Coordinates of C-alpha atoms in Angstrom, one line a residue:
Chain A
M159 CA 82.6 -181.9 -63.6
R160 CA 84.8 -178.8 -64.0
L161 CA 87.6 -180.9 -65.2
L162 CA 85.4 -182.3 -67.9
A163 CA 84.2 -178.9 -68.9
A164 CA 87.9 -177.8 -69.2
C165 CA 88.6 -180.8 -71.4
F166 CA 85.8 -180.0 -73.7
L167 CA 87.1 -176.5 -74.0
F168 CA 90.5 -177.8 -75.1
V169 CA 88.9 -180.2 -77.6
G170 CA 86.8 -177.4 -79.0
A171 CA 89.9 -175.2 -79.3
A172 CA 91.9 -177.9 -81.1
C173 CA 89.1 -178.4 -83.7
S174 CA 89.6 -175.1 -85.3
P175 CA 93.3 -174.6 -85.8
E176 CA 92.9 -172.3 -88.7
T177 CA 91.3 -169.5 -86.6
T178 CA 93.8 -167.2 -84.9
Q179 CA 91.4 -166.3 -82.1
L180 CA 89.8 -168.9 -80.0
E181 CA 86.6 -168.4 -77.9
P182 CA 87.0 -170.2 -74.7
D183 CA 83.9 -171.0 -72.6
F184 CA 83.9 -170.0 -68.9
T185 CA 81.7 -171.1 -66.1
I186 CA 80.8 -167.5 -65.3
E187 CA 79.1 -165.9 -68.3
A188 CA 80.5 -162.6 -69.6
S189 CA 77.5 -160.7 -68.4
Q190 CA 78.0 -162.1 -64.8
R191 CA 81.6 -161.2 -64.6
V192 CA 82.4 -158.7 -61.9
S193 CA 85.6 -157.2 -60.5
G194 CA 86.9 -158.1 -57.0
S195 CA 86.1 -154.5 -56.0
N196 CA 82.4 -155.4 -56.1
F197 CA 83.0 -157.4 -53.0
L198 CA 84.7 -154.6 -51.0
T199 CA 83.1 -152.2 -48.6
P200 CA 82.1 -148.8 -50.0
E201 CA 84.9 -147.2 -47.8
T202 CA 87.5 -149.4 -49.4
V203 CA 86.2 -148.8 -53.0
A204 CA 86.4 -145.0 -52.2
Q205 CA 89.9 -145.4 -51.0
Q206 CA 90.9 -147.3 -54.2
N207 CA 89.4 -144.6 -56.4
D208 CA 91.1 -141.7 -54.6
D209 CA 94.6 -141.4 -56.0
F210 CA 95.9 -139.9 -52.8
E211 CA 94.3 -142.1 -50.2
N212 CA 95.2 -145.2 -52.2
P213 CA 98.6 -146.4 -50.8
G214 CA 99.3 -148.2 -54.1
Y215 CA 100.2 -144.7 -55.5
L216 CA 103.3 -144.8 -53.4
W217 CA 104.6 -147.5 -55.7
V218 CA 103.2 -145.8 -58.9
E219 CA 105.0 -142.6 -57.9
R220 CA 108.3 -144.5 -57.4
G221 CA 107.7 -146.3 -60.7
A222 CA 107.4 -142.9 -62.4
D223 CA 110.8 -141.9 -61.1
L224 CA 112.4 -145.2 -62.1
F225 CA 110.9 -144.9 -65.6
E226 CA 113.2 -141.8 -66.1
Q227 CA 116.3 -143.7 -65.1
G228 CA 118.8 -145.7 -67.1
E229 CA 120.6 -145.1 -70.4
P230 CA 118.4 -145.1 -72.3
S231 CA 115.7 -144.7 -69.8
C232 CA 112.3 -146.3 -70.3
A233 CA 110.9 -142.9 -71.0
G234 CA 113.6 -142.4 -73.7
C235 CA 111.8 -144.9 -75.9
H236 CA 108.3 -144.8 -74.6
E237 CA 108.0 -141.0 -74.8
N238 CA 104.3 -141.1 -75.4
G239 CA 103.6 -143.3 -72.4
L240 CA 102.1 -146.7 -72.3
E241 CA 98.4 -146.2 -72.2
G242 CA 96.5 -149.4 -72.8
V243 CA 99.6 -151.6 -73.0
A244 CA 98.9 -153.4 -69.7
T245 CA 95.5 -154.5 -70.9
H246 CA 97.1 -156.9 -73.3
Y247 CA 99.3 -158.8 -70.9
P248 CA 100.4 -161.6 -70.5
A249 CA 101.4 -161.7 -74.1
F250 CA 103.5 -163.9 -76.4
D251 CA 107.1 -162.7 -76.9
T252 CA 108.3 -163.7 -80.3
G253 CA 112.0 -163.2 -79.4
T254 CA 111.9 -165.8 -76.6
Q255 CA 108.9 -167.7 -78.0
T256 CA 107.4 -167.7 -74.6
L257 CA 104.4 -166.2 -72.9
I258 CA 105.5 -163.3 -70.6
N259 CA 103.7 -161.0 -68.2
L260 CA 104.1 -157.3 -67.7
E261 CA 106.9 -157.9 -65.2
G262 CA 108.6 -160.1 -67.7
R263 CA 108.3 -157.5 -70.4
I264 CA 109.9 -154.8 -68.2
N265 CA 112.8 -157.2 -67.4
L266 CA 113.2 -158.0 -71.1
C267 CA 113.4 -154.3 -71.9
R268 CA 116.1 -153.9 -69.3
T269 CA 118.2 -156.8 -70.6
R270 CA 117.6 -156.2 -74.3
H271 CA 117.6 -152.5 -74.6
Q272 CA 118.9 -150.9 -71.5
G273 CA 122.0 -153.0 -70.7
L274 CA 120.6 -153.6 -67.2
T275 CA 120.1 -156.7 -65.2
S276 CA 116.6 -158.2 -64.5
L277 CA 114.9 -157.0 -61.4
P278 CA 114.1 -159.8 -58.9
Y279 CA 110.4 -160.7 -58.9
E280 CA 108.5 -158.9 -56.2
S281 CA 111.3 -156.4 -55.6
D282 CA 110.0 -152.9 -54.8
E283 CA 111.6 -151.7 -58.1
L284 CA 109.8 -154.2 -60.3
L285 CA 106.5 -153.7 -58.5
S286 CA 106.9 -150.0 -58.8
L287 CA 107.6 -150.0 -62.6
T288 CA 104.8 -152.6 -63.1
A289 CA 102.4 -150.4 -61.2
F290 CA 103.4 -147.3 -63.1
V291 CA 102.8 -149.0 -66.4
A292 CA 99.6 -150.7 -65.3
E293 CA 98.2 -147.5 -63.9
Q294 CA 98.3 -145.9 -67.4
S295 CA 95.6 -148.5 -68.3
R296 CA 93.4 -147.8 -65.3
G297 CA 89.7 -148.0 -66.3
L298 CA 90.5 -149.6 -69.7
P299 CA 89.0 -153.1 -70.4
I300 CA 91.4 -156.1 -70.1
S301 CA 91.8 -157.5 -73.6
V302 CA 93.7 -160.8 -73.7
E303 CA 92.9 -163.4 -76.3
V304 CA 94.0 -167.0 -76.9
T305 CA 96.0 -167.5 -80.2
P306 CA 97.5 -170.7 -81.6
Q307 CA 100.8 -169.6 -80.1
T308 CA 99.4 -169.2 -76.6
Q309 CA 96.9 -172.1 -76.7
S310 CA 99.1 -174.5 -74.8
A311 CA 99.8 -171.9 -72.1
F312 CA 96.1 -171.2 -71.8
E313 CA 95.4 -175.0 -71.4
S314 CA 98.1 -175.2 -68.8
G315 CA 96.6 -172.3 -66.9
A316 CA 93.1 -173.7 -67.2
N317 CA 94.4 -177.0 -65.9
Y318 CA 95.9 -175.4 -62.9
F319 CA 92.7 -173.5 -62.2
M320 CA 90.6 -176.7 -62.4
T321 CA 92.8 -179.1 -60.5
R322 CA 92.2 -179.9 -56.8
R323 CA 95.3 -179.4 -54.7
G324 CA 96.6 -179.1 -51.2
Q325 CA 95.4 -180.6 -47.9
L326 CA 92.1 -178.9 -48.4
N327 CA 91.8 -180.6 -51.8
L328 CA 90.3 -177.6 -53.4
A329 CA 90.6 -176.2 -57.0
C330 CA 90.4 -172.5 -57.7
T331 CA 87.2 -173.1 -59.7
Q332 CA 85.4 -174.6 -56.7
C333 CA 85.4 -171.3 -54.9
H334 CA 85.7 -168.7 -57.7
D335 CA 83.4 -170.2 -60.3
D336 CA 81.0 -172.3 -58.3
N337 CA 80.6 -170.4 -55.1
W338 CA 81.4 -166.7 -55.7
G339 CA 79.1 -164.3 -53.9
K340 CA 78.7 -166.6 -50.9
Q341 CA 80.0 -166.0 -47.5
L342 CA 83.1 -167.7 -46.2
R343 CA 83.7 -166.6 -42.6
G344 CA 83.7 -162.8 -42.8
D345 CA 84.5 -162.6 -46.5
T346 CA 82.4 -162.8 -49.6
I347 CA 84.0 -165.1 -52.1
S348 CA 85.1 -163.1 -55.2
Q349 CA 85.3 -164.4 -58.8
G350 CA 89.1 -164.5 -58.5
H351 CA 89.9 -162.0 -61.2
G352 CA 93.4 -160.4 -61.3
N353 CA 92.3 -157.0 -62.7
G354 CA 93.3 -155.1 -59.5
F355 CA 96.9 -156.3 -59.5
P356 CA 99.6 -155.3 -58.7
A357 CA 97.5 -154.3 -55.7
Y358 CA 97.7 -153.1 -52.1
R359 CA 96.4 -155.8 -49.9
F360 CA 95.4 -155.0 -46.3
E361 CA 96.4 -158.4 -45.2
W362 CA 99.9 -157.8 -46.5
E363 CA 99.9 -154.2 -45.4
D364 CA 101.9 -153.9 -48.6
F365 CA 101.8 -153.8 -52.3
G366 CA 102.3 -157.0 -54.3
S367 CA 101.9 -158.8 -57.6
L368 CA 99.2 -161.2 -58.7
H369 CA 101.7 -164.0 -58.3
R370 CA 102.1 -163.2 -54.6
R371 CA 98.3 -163.4 -54.4
L372 CA 98.3 -166.8 -56.2
H373 CA 101.0 -168.0 -53.9
D374 CA 98.7 -167.1 -50.9
C375 CA 95.8 -168.9 -52.5
D376 CA 97.9 -172.1 -52.8
T377 CA 99.1 -171.7 -49.3
G378 CA 95.5 -171.1 -48.2
V379 CA 94.4 -174.5 -49.4
R380 CA 97.6 -175.9 -47.9
A381 CA 99.2 -176.7 -51.2
A382 CA 102.9 -176.2 -52.0
P383 CA 103.0 -172.9 -53.8
M384 CA 104.9 -172.2 -57.0
E385 CA 107.7 -169.7 -57.4
L386 CA 106.7 -166.1 -58.0
G387 CA 107.4 -165.4 -61.7
S388 CA 107.3 -169.2 -62.6
Q389 CA 105.9 -170.2 -66.0
T390 CA 103.1 -172.1 -64.1
Y391 CA 101.9 -168.9 -62.5
I392 CA 102.3 -166.9 -65.8
D393 CA 100.2 -169.5 -67.5
L394 CA 97.6 -169.2 -64.8
E395 CA 97.8 -165.4 -65.0
F396 CA 97.1 -165.7 -68.7
Y397 CA 94.1 -168.0 -68.2
L398 CA 92.8 -165.5 -65.6
A399 CA 93.4 -162.5 -67.9
V400 CA 91.4 -164.2 -70.8
R401 CA 88.7 -165.0 -68.2
A402 CA 88.7 -161.4 -66.9
S403 CA 88.7 -159.8 -70.4
G404 CA 86.2 -157.0 -70.6
L405 CA 86.6 -156.0 -66.9
E406 CA 88.3 -152.7 -66.2
L407 CA 91.9 -152.8 -65.1
E408 CA 92.0 -151.3 -61.6
S409 CA 95.7 -151.4 -60.7
P410 CA 96.8 -150.1 -58.3
G411 CA 93.8 -151.9 -56.7
I412 CA 93.0 -152.3 -53.1
R413 CA 92.0 -155.8 -51.9
R414 CA 91.4 -157.4 -48.5
Chain B
M242 CA 114.0 -146.0 -50.4
T243 CA 111.0 -144.2 -48.8
T244 CA 108.3 -142.5 -50.8
I245 CA 106.5 -139.6 -49.4
R246 CA 103.3 -138.1 -50.9
L247 CA 101.9 -134.7 -49.9
S248 CA 98.7 -132.9 -50.8
V249 CA 98.9 -129.1 -50.1
P250 CA 96.9 -126.5 -52.1
Q251 CA 99.2 -124.3 -54.2
T252 CA 97.1 -121.2 -53.5
A253 CA 94.8 -120.0 -50.8
D254 CA 93.0 -116.9 -49.6
R255 CA 94.4 -115.3 -46.4
G256 CA 92.6 -116.8 -43.4
E257 CA 91.3 -119.7 -45.4
I258 CA 91.3 -123.1 -43.6
I259 CA 93.1 -125.6 -45.9
E260 CA 93.2 -129.4 -45.9
L261 CA 96.7 -131.0 -45.8
R262 CA 97.3 -134.7 -46.5
A263 CA 100.5 -136.6 -46.0
M264 CA 101.5 -140.3 -46.6
I265 CA 104.8 -142.1 -46.0
Q266 CA 105.8 -145.6 -47.1
H267 CA 106.6 -147.5 -43.9
E268 CA 105.6 -150.9 -42.7
M269 CA 104.9 -149.8 -39.1
E270 CA 106.0 -153.2 -37.8
S271 CA 104.0 -153.5 -34.6
G272 CA 106.2 -155.8 -32.6
F273 CA 103.2 -158.0 -32.0
R274 CA 103.6 -160.3 -35.0
F275 CA 105.3 -163.7 -35.3
G276 CA 107.5 -164.8 -38.2
S277 CA 107.3 -168.1 -40.0
R278 CA 109.4 -169.8 -37.3
G279 CA 107.3 -168.5 -34.5
E280 CA 109.8 -165.8 -33.5
M281 CA 108.6 -162.4 -32.5
I282 CA 109.3 -159.8 -35.2
P283 CA 110.8 -156.8 -33.5
Q284 CA 109.0 -153.5 -33.4
D285 CA 110.0 -151.0 -36.1
I286 CA 107.7 -148.0 -36.2
I287 CA 107.6 -144.3 -36.9
T288 CA 106.9 -142.7 -33.5
K289 CA 106.6 -139.0 -34.4
F290 CA 105.1 -136.8 -37.1
E291 CA 105.5 -133.1 -37.2
C292 CA 104.2 -130.4 -39.5
F293 CA 105.8 -126.9 -39.6
Y294 CA 104.3 -123.8 -41.3
N295 CA 107.1 -121.4 -42.2
G296 CA 109.2 -123.0 -39.4
T297 CA 106.6 -123.0 -36.7
L298 CA 105.4 -126.4 -35.4
F299 CA 101.6 -126.3 -35.4
F300 CA 100.5 -129.9 -35.7
S301 CA 102.2 -133.1 -34.5
S302 CA 101.2 -136.7 -33.8
D303 CA 102.6 -139.6 -31.7
F304 CA 102.3 -142.9 -33.6
H305 CA 102.0 -146.2 -31.7
P306 CA 101.8 -149.7 -33.1
G307 CA 98.0 -149.2 -33.6
V308 CA 98.7 -146.9 -36.5
A309 CA 98.3 -148.7 -39.9
A310 CA 101.2 -149.4 -42.2
N311 CA 102.0 -146.6 -44.7
P312 CA 100.5 -144.0 -42.4
I313 CA 98.3 -141.3 -43.8
L314 CA 97.1 -138.2 -42.1
K315 CA 94.6 -135.5 -43.0
F316 CA 94.5 -132.4 -41.0
Y317 CA 94.0 -128.6 -41.4
A318 CA 95.8 -125.3 -41.2
R319 CA 94.8 -121.7 -41.3
A320 CA 96.5 -120.1 -44.3
N321 CA 98.0 -116.8 -43.0
E322 CA 101.0 -116.2 -45.3
S323 CA 102.8 -117.5 -48.3
G324 CA 105.6 -119.9 -47.6
S325 CA 106.2 -123.6 -47.0
F326 CA 104.8 -126.5 -45.1
E327 CA 107.4 -129.0 -44.0
F328 CA 106.4 -132.5 -43.0
V329 CA 108.8 -134.6 -40.8
W330 CA 108.5 -138.2 -39.7
T331 CA 110.9 -139.7 -37.1
D332 CA 111.2 -143.4 -36.3
Q333 CA 111.9 -145.1 -33.0
D334 CA 115.7 -145.0 -33.7
G335 CA 115.8 -141.3 -34.5
Q336 CA 116.0 -141.7 -38.2
S337 CA 113.9 -139.1 -40.0
W338 CA 112.4 -138.3 -43.4
S339 CA 111.0 -135.0 -44.6
D340 CA 109.4 -133.3 -47.5
S341 CA 107.9 -129.9 -48.1
A342 CA 105.4 -128.0 -50.3
Q343 CA 104.9 -124.3 -51.1
I344 CA 101.8 -122.3 -50.8
E345 CA 100.9 -118.9 -52.2
V346 CA 98.5 -116.9 -50.0
S347 CA 96.8 -113.8 -51.2
Chain C
M20 CA 98.9 -160.5 -39.5
I21 CA 96.5 -159.4 -36.8
P22 CA 98.3 -159.4 -33.5
R23 CA 97.8 -162.7 -31.5
V24 CA 99.3 -161.5 -28.3
A25 CA 97.3 -160.7 -25.2
A26 CA 94.9 -157.9 -25.9
A27 CA 94.3 -154.8 -23.7
T28 CA 91.1 -154.7 -21.7
E29 CA 88.7 -152.0 -20.8
D30 CA 90.5 -151.8 -17.4
E31 CA 93.9 -151.3 -19.1
M32 CA 92.4 -148.6 -21.3
N33 CA 91.0 -146.8 -18.3
E34 CA 94.4 -147.1 -16.5
A35 CA 96.1 -145.5 -19.6
I36 CA 93.5 -142.7 -19.4
R37 CA 94.3 -142.2 -15.7
G38 CA 98.0 -142.2 -16.5
M39 CA 97.5 -139.3 -18.9
F40 CA 94.8 -137.3 -17.2
G41 CA 94.7 -138.4 -13.6
D42 CA 91.3 -138.3 -12.1
R43 CA 90.1 -135.2 -14.1
V44 CA 86.5 -135.3 -15.2
I45 CA 85.9 -136.4 -18.7
T46 CA 82.6 -135.3 -20.2
E47 CA 80.9 -137.0 -23.0
G48 CA 80.4 -134.8 -26.0
R49 CA 82.0 -132.3 -28.4
V50 CA 84.0 -135.2 -29.9
N51 CA 82.7 -136.9 -33.0
V52 CA 84.2 -140.2 -34.1
D53 CA 83.5 -141.7 -37.4
L54 CA 84.5 -145.3 -38.3
P55 CA 82.9 -147.6 -40.9
P56 CA 80.1 -149.7 -39.4
I57 CA 81.9 -152.8 -40.8
A58 CA 85.7 -152.8 -41.3
E59 CA 87.0 -154.9 -44.2
N60 CA 89.5 -156.4 -41.7
G61 CA 91.5 -154.9 -38.9
F62 CA 94.6 -153.9 -40.8
S63 CA 93.7 -150.4 -42.0
V64 CA 90.5 -148.9 -40.7
P65 CA 89.7 -145.3 -41.6
I66 CA 89.0 -143.0 -38.7
D67 CA 87.7 -139.4 -38.8
I68 CA 87.7 -137.3 -35.6
S69 CA 86.3 -133.9 -35.3
V70 CA 86.0 -131.8 -32.2
D71 CA 83.6 -129.0 -31.7
S72 CA 85.9 -126.0 -31.1
P73 CA 86.4 -122.5 -32.6
M74 CA 90.2 -123.1 -32.7
T75 CA 91.0 -119.6 -31.6
E76 CA 93.9 -118.4 -29.5
D77 CA 91.5 -118.4 -26.5
D78 CA 89.7 -121.6 -27.1
Y79 CA 91.3 -124.5 -28.9
V80 CA 91.9 -128.3 -28.8
K81 CA 95.3 -129.1 -27.5
Q82 CA 95.4 -132.8 -27.8
I83 CA 93.3 -135.7 -29.2
V84 CA 93.9 -139.3 -28.0
V85 CA 92.7 -142.4 -29.7
L86 CA 92.1 -145.4 -27.4
S87 CA 91.3 -149.1 -27.7
P88 CA 89.9 -151.5 -25.2
R89 CA 91.0 -154.5 -27.3
N90 CA 94.3 -153.9 -29.1
P91 CA 97.6 -155.1 -27.6
L92 CA 98.2 -151.5 -26.5
P93 CA 95.4 -149.2 -25.4
V94 CA 96.8 -145.9 -26.9
L95 CA 96.7 -145.9 -30.7
A96 CA 97.7 -142.4 -31.6
Q97 CA 97.8 -138.9 -30.2
Y98 CA 97.4 -135.6 -32.1
H99 CA 98.6 -132.2 -30.9
L100 CA 96.9 -129.2 -32.3
T101 CA 97.2 -125.4 -32.1
P102 CA 95.1 -122.4 -33.0
M103 CA 97.0 -122.4 -36.3
S104 CA 95.2 -125.7 -37.2
G105 CA 92.1 -123.7 -37.8
R106 CA 89.9 -126.7 -37.5
A107 CA 90.0 -129.6 -35.0
D108 CA 89.6 -132.4 -37.6
V109 CA 91.9 -135.3 -38.1
S110 CA 91.7 -138.4 -40.3
A111 CA 94.0 -141.4 -40.2
R112 CA 94.0 -145.2 -40.6
I113 CA 94.3 -147.4 -37.6
R114 CA 94.7 -151.1 -36.8
L115 CA 91.9 -152.9 -34.9
G116 CA 92.5 -156.3 -33.2
G117 CA 88.8 -157.1 -33.4
T118 CA 85.3 -155.7 -33.0
Q119 CA 85.3 -152.9 -30.4
S120 CA 84.3 -149.5 -29.5
I121 CA 87.1 -146.9 -30.1
R122 CA 87.2 -144.1 -27.6
V123 CA 88.6 -140.6 -28.4
I124 CA 89.4 -138.0 -25.7
A125 CA 90.0 -134.4 -26.5
E126 CA 91.9 -132.1 -24.1
M127 CA 91.1 -128.4 -24.5
N128 CA 93.5 -125.5 -23.8
D129 CA 91.4 -124.7 -20.6
G130 CA 92.2 -128.2 -19.3
T131 CA 88.7 -129.6 -19.8
L132 CA 88.4 -133.1 -21.2
W133 CA 85.7 -134.3 -23.6
S134 CA 85.1 -137.7 -25.2
G135 CA 83.3 -139.6 -28.0
A136 CA 83.2 -143.2 -29.0
K137 CA 82.3 -145.4 -32.0
Q138 CA 81.8 -149.1 -32.4
T139 CA 83.0 -151.0 -35.5
L140 CA 82.6 -154.6 -36.5
V141 CA 85.8 -156.2 -37.7
T142 CA 85.2 -159.2 -40.0
L143 CA 87.3 -162.3 -40.1
A144 CA 89.2 -163.2 -43.2
A145 CA 88.2 -166.4 -45.1
C146 CA 91.6 -167.7 -45.9
V147 CA 94.2 -167.3 -43.2
I148 CA 97.7 -167.9 -44.4
D149 CA 99.8 -168.6 -41.3

């Protein structure tokens, strides 16, 4: 059923190649879309919103220090900060002709403009810089659209979301489109938006990227997870960002 | 690399009771978890926290594995004089981290 | 991950209390413990403790002990205060290995012992990774 819906969506997209902006259809209507923080206890929401109590700010603060380092430093170019920038990622990079996420953009800046090496995915440094940039868009609506250049990435991400996988034979959509709001053991199933990431997860007792979360989802349904930073996960991140557009960016979020 | 965050008011009236908050980045590995191969992950925790007001120890805490990762503490002090608050964390192997903040009392 | 090793029991907690305070009388009262009624999971549960005390040179809280009847170890944390604290109020975040009643004991400078407790429900995560 969902797979069919996804296919129609692609056909619809392919029918109008002249438009630069495509309007995908999602199972959850825009008016029904809610952040993962709606499924947290009031105590946890309060902790997320308090920029001292929120442990994610340990990484934001380190990111602020790293932003000043290098020759030139990040701050040397981005002297007016990067407010709003994170709301538009993942985005198409014309230089490499690929879809990249915020982590990828930071690494491209390092190799292209700073004469530095790429930071390993999920390293504390990359997480900290990503958190520092994302935090500057805290409270702003996610705004990611499908364009002809990113259409195939969107389709690939949608396909991943709709495909059953793992020993539990579950697709993302079965929980996060069809059954959100219902109880699963002690949890309430969320809509599966990535607007809190990078985020501090209690279960990790640590700060991590959306890809680490996706890796855990795949592992949770007993499927072979993808590499963090892989194009498959970037495409899925893109699909999720289009799907979450309009929701406020909450990074550094706190999640269960 | 260990990040420390402090929250200390910059100014206070003499005798005022002020709120202090301190957080340190530390995994507080409990020693009760198993790794992916079933092996016990050894304990690695901060065991002591101390706070000094102009050199005088006035608040301390013993941490055990039941303290959550990236430990945060909120406690109070009576602001009697200008000076500094120093916050010191020491782990089970004796390694320590510290940071301080100034206060103006009038 | 939440610890999967043998948990402490009520008896072990009481033994730990005897180890610290011997057979001294512990009176219920003066200690207020605040925990959320439902904890998101057991990894990081906010706890607020306040003890009714003037915190003067003559009358102050010396020590606060946080105890669990269900974690692998019964003693979670201890706080040492002085009159310079001004207020006997401490907040922290603790790990809870399941639904339980957390007990807090305060030792005053005159040697008297007071206690309070609070129950919290720890929910089970939907998707367990390991």
